[in-house]
PDB file of N, CA and C in Angstrom:
ATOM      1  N   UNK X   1      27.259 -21.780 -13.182  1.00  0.00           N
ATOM      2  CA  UNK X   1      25.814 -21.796 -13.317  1.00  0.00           C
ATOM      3  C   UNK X   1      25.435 -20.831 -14.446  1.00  0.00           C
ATOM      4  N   UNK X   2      24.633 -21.221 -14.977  1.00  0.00           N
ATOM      5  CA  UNK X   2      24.391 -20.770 -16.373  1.00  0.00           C
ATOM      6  C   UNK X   2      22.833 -20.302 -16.314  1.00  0.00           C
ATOM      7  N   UNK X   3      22.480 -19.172 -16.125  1.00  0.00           N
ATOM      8  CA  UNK X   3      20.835 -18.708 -15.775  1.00  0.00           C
ATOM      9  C   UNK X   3      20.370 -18.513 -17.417  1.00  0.00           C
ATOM     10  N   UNK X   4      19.633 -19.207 -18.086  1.00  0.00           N
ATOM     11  CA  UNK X   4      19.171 -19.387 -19.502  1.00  0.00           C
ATOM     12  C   UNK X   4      18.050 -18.935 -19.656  1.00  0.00           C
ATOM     13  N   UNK X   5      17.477 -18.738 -18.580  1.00  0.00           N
ATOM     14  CA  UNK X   5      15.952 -18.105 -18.984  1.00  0.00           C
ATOM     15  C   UNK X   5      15.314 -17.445 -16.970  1.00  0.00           C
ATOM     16  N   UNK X   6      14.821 -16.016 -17.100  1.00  0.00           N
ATOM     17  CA  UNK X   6      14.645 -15.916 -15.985  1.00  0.00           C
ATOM     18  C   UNK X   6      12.994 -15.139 -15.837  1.00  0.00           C
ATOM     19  N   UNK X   7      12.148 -16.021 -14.738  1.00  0.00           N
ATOM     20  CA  UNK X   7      10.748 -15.516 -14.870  1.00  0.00           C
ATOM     21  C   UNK X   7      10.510 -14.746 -13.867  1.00  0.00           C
ATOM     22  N   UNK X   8       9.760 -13.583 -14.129  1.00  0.00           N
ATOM     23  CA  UNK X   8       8.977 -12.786 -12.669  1.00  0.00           C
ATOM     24  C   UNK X   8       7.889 -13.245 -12.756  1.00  0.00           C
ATOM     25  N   UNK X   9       7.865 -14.178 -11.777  1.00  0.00           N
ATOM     26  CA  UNK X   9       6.309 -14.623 -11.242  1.00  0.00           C
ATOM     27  C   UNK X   9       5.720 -13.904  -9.783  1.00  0.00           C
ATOM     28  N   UNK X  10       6.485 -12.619  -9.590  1.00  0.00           N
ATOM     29  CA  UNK X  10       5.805 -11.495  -8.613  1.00  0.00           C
ATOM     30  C   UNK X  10       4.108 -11.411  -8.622  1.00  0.00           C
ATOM     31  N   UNK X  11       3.805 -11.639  -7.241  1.00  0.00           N
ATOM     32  CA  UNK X  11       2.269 -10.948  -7.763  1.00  0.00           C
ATOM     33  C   UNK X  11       1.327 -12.387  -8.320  1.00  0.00           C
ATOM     34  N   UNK X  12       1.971 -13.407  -8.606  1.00  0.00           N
ATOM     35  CA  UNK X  12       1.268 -14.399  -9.294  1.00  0.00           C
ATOM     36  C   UNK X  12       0.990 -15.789  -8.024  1.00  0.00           C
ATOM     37  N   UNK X  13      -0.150 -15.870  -7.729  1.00  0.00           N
ATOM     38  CA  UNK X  13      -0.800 -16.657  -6.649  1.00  0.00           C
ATOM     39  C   UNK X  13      -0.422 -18.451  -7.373  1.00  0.00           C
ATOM     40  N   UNK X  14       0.167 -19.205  -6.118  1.00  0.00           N
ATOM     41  CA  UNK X  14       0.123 -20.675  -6.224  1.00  0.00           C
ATOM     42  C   UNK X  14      -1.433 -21.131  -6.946  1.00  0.00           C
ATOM     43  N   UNK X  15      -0.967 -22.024  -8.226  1.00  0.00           N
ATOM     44  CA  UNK X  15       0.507 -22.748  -8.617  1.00  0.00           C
ATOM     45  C   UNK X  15       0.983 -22.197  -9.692  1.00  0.00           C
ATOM     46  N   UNK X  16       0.623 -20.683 -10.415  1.00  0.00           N
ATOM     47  CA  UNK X  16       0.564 -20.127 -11.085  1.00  0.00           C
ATOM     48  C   UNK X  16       2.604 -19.745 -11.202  1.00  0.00           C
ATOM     49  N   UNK X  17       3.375 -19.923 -10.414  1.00  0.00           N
ATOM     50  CA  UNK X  17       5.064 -19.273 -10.433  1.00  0.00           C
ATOM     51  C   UNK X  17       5.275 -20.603 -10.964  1.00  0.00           C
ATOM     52  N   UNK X  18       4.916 -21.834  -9.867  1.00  0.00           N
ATOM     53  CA  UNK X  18       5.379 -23.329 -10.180  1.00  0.00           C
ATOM     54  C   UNK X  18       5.255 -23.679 -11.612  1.00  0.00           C
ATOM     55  N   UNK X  19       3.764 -23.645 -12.108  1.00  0.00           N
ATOM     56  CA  UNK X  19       3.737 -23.674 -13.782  1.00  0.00           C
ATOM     57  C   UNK X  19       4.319 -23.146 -14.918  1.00  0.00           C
ATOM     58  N   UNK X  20       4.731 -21.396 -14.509  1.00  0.00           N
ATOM     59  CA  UNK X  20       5.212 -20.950 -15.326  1.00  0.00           C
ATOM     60  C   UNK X  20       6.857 -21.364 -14.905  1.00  0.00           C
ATOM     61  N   UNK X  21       7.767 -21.954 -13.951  1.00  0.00           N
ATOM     62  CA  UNK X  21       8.893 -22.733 -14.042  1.00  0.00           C
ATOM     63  C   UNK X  21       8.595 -24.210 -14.918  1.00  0.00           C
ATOM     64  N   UNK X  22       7.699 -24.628 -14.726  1.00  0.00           N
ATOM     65  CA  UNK X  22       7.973 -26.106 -15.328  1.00  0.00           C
ATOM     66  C   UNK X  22       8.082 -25.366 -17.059  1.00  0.00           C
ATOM     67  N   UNK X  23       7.061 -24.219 -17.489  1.00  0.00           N
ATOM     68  CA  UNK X  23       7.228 -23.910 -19.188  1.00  0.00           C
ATOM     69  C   UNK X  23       8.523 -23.162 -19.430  1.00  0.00           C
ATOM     70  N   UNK X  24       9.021 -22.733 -18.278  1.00  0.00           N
ATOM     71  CA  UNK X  24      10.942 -22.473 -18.139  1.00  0.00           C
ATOM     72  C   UNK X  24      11.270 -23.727 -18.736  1.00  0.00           C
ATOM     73  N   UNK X  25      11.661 -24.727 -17.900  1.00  0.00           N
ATOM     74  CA  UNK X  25      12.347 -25.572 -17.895  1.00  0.00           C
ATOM     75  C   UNK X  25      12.352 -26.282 -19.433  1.00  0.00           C
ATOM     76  N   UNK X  26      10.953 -26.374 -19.885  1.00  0.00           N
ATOM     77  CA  UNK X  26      10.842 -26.818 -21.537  1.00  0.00           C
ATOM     78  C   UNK X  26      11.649 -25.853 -22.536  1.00  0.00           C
ATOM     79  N   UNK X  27      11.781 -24.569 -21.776  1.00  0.00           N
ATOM     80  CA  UNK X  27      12.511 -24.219 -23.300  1.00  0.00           C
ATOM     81  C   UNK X  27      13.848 -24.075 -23.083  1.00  0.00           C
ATOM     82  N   UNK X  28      14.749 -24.469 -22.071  1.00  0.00           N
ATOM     83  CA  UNK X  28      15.993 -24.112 -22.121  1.00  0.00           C
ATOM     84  C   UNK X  28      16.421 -25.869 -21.772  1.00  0.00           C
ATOM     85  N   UNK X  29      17.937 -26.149 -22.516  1.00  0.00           N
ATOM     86  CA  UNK X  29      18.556 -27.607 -22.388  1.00  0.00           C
ATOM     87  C   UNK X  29      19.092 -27.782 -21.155  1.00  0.00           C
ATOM     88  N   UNK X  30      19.276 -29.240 -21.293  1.00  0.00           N
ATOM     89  CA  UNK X  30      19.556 -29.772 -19.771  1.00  0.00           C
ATOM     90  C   UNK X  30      20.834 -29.013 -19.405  1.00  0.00           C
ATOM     91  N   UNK X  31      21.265 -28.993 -18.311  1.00  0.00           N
ATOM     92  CA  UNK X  31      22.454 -28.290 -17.572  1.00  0.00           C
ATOM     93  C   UNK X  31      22.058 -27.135 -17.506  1.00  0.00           C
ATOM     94  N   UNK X  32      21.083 -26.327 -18.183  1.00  0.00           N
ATOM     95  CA  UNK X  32      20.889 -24.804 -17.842  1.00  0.00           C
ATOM     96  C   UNK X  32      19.681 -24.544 -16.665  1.00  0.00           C
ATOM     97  N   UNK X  33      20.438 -23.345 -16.278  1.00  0.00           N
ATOM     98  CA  UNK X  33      18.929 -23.322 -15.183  1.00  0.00           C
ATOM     99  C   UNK X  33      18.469 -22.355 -15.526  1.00  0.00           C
ATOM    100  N   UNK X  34      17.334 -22.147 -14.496  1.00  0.00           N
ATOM    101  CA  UNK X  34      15.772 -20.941 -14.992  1.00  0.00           C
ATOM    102  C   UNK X  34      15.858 -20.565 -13.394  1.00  0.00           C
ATOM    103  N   UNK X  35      15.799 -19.238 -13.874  1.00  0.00           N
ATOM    104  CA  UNK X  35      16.039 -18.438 -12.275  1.00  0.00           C
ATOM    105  C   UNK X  35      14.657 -17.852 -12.310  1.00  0.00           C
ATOM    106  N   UNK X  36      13.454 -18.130 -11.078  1.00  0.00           N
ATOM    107  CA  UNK X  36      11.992 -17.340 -11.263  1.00  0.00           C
ATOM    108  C   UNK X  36      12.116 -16.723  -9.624  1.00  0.00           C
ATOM    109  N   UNK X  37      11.488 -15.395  -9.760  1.00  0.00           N
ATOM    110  CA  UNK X  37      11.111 -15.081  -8.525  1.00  0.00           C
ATOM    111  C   UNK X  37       9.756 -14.894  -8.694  1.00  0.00           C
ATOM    112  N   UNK X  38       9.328 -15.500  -6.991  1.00  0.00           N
ATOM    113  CA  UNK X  38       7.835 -14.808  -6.464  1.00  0.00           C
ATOM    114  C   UNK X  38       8.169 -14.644  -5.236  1.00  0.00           C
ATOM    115  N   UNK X  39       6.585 -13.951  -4.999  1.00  0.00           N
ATOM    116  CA  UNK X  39       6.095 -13.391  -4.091  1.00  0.00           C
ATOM    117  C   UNK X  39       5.405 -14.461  -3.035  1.00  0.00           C
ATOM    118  N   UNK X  40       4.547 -15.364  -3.756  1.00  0.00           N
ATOM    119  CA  UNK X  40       3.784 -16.198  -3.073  1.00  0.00           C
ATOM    120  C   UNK X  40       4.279 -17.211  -2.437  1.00  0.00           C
ATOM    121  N   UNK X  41       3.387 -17.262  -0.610  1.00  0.00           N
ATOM    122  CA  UNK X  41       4.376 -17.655   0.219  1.00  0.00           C
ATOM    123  C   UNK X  41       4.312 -19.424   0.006  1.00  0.00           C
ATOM    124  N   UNK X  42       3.004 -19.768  -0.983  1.00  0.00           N
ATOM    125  CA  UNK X  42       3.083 -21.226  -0.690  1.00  0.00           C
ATOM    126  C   UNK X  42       3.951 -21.866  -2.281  1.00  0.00           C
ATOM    127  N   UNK X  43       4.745 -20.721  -2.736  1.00  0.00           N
ATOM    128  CA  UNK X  43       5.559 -21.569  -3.466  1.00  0.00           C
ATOM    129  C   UNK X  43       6.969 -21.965  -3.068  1.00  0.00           C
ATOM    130  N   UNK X  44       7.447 -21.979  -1.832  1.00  0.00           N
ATOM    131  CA  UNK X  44       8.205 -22.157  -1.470  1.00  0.00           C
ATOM    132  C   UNK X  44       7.685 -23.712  -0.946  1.00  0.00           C
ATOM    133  N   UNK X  45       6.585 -24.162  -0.847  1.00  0.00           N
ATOM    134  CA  UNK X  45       6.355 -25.597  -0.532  1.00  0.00           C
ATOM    135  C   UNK X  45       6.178 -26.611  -2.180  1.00  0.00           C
ATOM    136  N   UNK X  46       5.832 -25.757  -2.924  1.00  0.00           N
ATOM    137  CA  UNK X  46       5.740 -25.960  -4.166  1.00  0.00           C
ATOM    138  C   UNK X  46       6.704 -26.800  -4.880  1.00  0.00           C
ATOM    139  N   UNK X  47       7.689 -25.715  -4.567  1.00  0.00           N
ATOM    140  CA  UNK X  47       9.126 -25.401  -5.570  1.00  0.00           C
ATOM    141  C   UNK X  47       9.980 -26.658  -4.467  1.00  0.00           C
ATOM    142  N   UNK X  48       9.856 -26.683  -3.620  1.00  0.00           N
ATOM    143  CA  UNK X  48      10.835 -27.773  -2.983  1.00  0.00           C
ATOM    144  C   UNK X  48      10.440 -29.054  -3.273  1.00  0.00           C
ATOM    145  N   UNK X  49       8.767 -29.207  -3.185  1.00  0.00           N
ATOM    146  CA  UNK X  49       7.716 -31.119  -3.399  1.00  0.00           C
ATOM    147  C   UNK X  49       8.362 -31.094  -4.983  1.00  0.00           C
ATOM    148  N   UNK X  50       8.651 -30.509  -6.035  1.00  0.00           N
ATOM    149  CA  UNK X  50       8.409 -30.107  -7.517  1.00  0.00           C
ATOM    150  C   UNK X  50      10.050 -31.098  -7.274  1.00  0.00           C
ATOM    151  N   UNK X  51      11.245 -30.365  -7.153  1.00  0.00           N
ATOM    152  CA  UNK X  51      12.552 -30.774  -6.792  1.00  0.00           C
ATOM    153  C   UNK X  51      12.694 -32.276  -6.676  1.00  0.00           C
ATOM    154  N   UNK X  52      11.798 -32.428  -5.143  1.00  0.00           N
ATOM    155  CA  UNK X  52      11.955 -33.948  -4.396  1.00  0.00           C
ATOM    156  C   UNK X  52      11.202 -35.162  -5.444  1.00  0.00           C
ATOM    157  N   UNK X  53      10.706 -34.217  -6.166  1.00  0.00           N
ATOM    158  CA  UNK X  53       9.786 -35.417  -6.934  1.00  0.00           C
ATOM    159  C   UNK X  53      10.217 -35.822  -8.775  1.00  0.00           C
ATOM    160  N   UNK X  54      11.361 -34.738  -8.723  1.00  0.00           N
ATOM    161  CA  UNK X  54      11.582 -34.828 -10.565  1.00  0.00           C
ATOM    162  C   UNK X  54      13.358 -34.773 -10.067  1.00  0.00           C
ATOM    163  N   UNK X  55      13.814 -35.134 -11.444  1.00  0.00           N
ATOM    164  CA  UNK X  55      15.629 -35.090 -11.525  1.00  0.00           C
ATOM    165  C   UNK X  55      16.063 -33.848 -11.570  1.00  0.00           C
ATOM    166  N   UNK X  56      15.234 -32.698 -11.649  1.00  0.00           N
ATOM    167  CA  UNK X  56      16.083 -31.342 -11.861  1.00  0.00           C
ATOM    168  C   UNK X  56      16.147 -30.784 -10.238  1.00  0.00           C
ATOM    169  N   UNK X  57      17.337 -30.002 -10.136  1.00  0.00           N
ATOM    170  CA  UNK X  57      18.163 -29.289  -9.251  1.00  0.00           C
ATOM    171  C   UNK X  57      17.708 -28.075  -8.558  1.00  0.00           C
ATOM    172  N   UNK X  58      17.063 -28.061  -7.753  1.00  0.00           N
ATOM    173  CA  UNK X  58      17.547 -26.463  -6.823  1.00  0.00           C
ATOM    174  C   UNK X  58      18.537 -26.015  -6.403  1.00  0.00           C
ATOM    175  N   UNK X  59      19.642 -25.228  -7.395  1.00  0.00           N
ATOM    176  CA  UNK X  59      20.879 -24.941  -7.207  1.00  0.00           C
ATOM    177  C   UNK X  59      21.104 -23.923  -6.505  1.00  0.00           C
ATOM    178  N   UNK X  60      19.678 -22.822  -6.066  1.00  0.00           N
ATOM    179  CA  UNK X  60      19.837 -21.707  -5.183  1.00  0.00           C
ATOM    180  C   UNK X  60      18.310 -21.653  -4.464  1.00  0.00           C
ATOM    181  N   UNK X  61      18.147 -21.376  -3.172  1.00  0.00           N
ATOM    182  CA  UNK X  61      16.851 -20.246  -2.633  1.00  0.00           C
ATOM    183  C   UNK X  61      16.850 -19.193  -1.812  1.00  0.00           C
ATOM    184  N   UNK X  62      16.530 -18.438  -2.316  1.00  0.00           N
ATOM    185  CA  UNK X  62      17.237 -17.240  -1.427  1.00  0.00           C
ATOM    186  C   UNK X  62      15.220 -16.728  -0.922  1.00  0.00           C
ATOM    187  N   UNK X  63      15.612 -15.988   0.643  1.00  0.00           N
ATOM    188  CA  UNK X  63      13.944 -16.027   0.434  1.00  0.00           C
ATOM    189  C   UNK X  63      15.148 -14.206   1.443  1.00  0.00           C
ATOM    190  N   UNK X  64      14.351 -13.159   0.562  1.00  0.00           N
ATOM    191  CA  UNK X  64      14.308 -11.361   0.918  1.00  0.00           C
ATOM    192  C   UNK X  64      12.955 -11.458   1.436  1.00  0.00           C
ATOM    193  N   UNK X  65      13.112 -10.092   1.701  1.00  0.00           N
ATOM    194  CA  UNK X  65      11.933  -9.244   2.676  1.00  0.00           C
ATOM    195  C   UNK X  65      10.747  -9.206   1.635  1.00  0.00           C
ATOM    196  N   UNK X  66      10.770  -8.960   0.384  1.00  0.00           N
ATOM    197  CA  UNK X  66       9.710  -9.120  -0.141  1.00  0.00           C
ATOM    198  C   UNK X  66       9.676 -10.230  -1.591  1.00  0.00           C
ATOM    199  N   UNK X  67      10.389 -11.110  -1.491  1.00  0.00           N
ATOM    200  CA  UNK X  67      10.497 -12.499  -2.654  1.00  0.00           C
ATOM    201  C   UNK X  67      11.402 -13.586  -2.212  1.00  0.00           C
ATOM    202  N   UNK X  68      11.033 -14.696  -3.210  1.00  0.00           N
ATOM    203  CA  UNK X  68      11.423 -15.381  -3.406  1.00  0.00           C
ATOM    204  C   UNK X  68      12.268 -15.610  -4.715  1.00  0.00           C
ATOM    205  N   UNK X  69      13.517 -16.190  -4.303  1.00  0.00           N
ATOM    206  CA  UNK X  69      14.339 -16.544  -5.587  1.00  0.00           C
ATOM    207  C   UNK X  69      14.781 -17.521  -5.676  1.00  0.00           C
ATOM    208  N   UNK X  70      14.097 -18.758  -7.203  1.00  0.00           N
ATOM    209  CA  UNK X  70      14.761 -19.819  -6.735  1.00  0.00           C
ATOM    210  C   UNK X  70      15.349 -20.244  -8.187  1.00  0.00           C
ATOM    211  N   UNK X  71      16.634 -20.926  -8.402  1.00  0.00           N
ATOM    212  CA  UNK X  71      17.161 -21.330  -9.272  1.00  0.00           C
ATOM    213  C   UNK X  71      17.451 -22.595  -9.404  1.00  0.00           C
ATOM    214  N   UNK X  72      16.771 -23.076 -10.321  1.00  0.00           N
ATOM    215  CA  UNK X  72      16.387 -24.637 -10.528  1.00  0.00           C
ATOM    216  C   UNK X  72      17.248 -25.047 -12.116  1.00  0.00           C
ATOM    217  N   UNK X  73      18.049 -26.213 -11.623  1.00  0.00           N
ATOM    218  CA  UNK X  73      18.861 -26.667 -13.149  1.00  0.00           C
ATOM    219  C   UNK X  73      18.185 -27.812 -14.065  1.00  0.00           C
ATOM    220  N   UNK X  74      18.095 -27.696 -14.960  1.00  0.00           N
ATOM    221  CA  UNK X  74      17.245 -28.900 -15.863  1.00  0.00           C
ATOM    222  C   UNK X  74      18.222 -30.368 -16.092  1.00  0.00           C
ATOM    223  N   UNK X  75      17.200 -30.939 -15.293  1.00  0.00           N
ATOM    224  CA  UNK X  75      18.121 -32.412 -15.147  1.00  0.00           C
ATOM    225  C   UNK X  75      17.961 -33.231 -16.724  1.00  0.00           C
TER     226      UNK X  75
END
């Protein structure tokens, strides 16, 4: 796994983490992923509908005491 670009979207309220992953995903090539963490609890519904609905990968989610970490590969 190849982390090509990584965002702190801490602190940043839905859909504000989700958006700034999709302008991840534009700047790095397919096979690489974009590792973003937040805070906000409704991007974890976000980041999974985002997945189920496009060709790119959730290759990790890790959810700590205070974030979210999710690593998504560009299909």
């Amino acid at each position: 796994m190849i982390i090509a670009k990584t965002i702190d979207a801490k602190g940043l309220s839905c859909p504000l983490p989700l958006l700034k992953a999709k302008q991840g995903l534009h700047q790095v090539q397919v096979g690489q992923c974009v590792e973003i963490f937040a805070t906000d609890t409704g991007s974890v519904r976000d980041f999974h509908a985002f997945v189920d609905l496009t060709a790119h990968q959730m290759i990790e989610f890790l959810e700590s005491e205070d974030h979210y970490r999710y690593v998504i590969q560009k299909a």
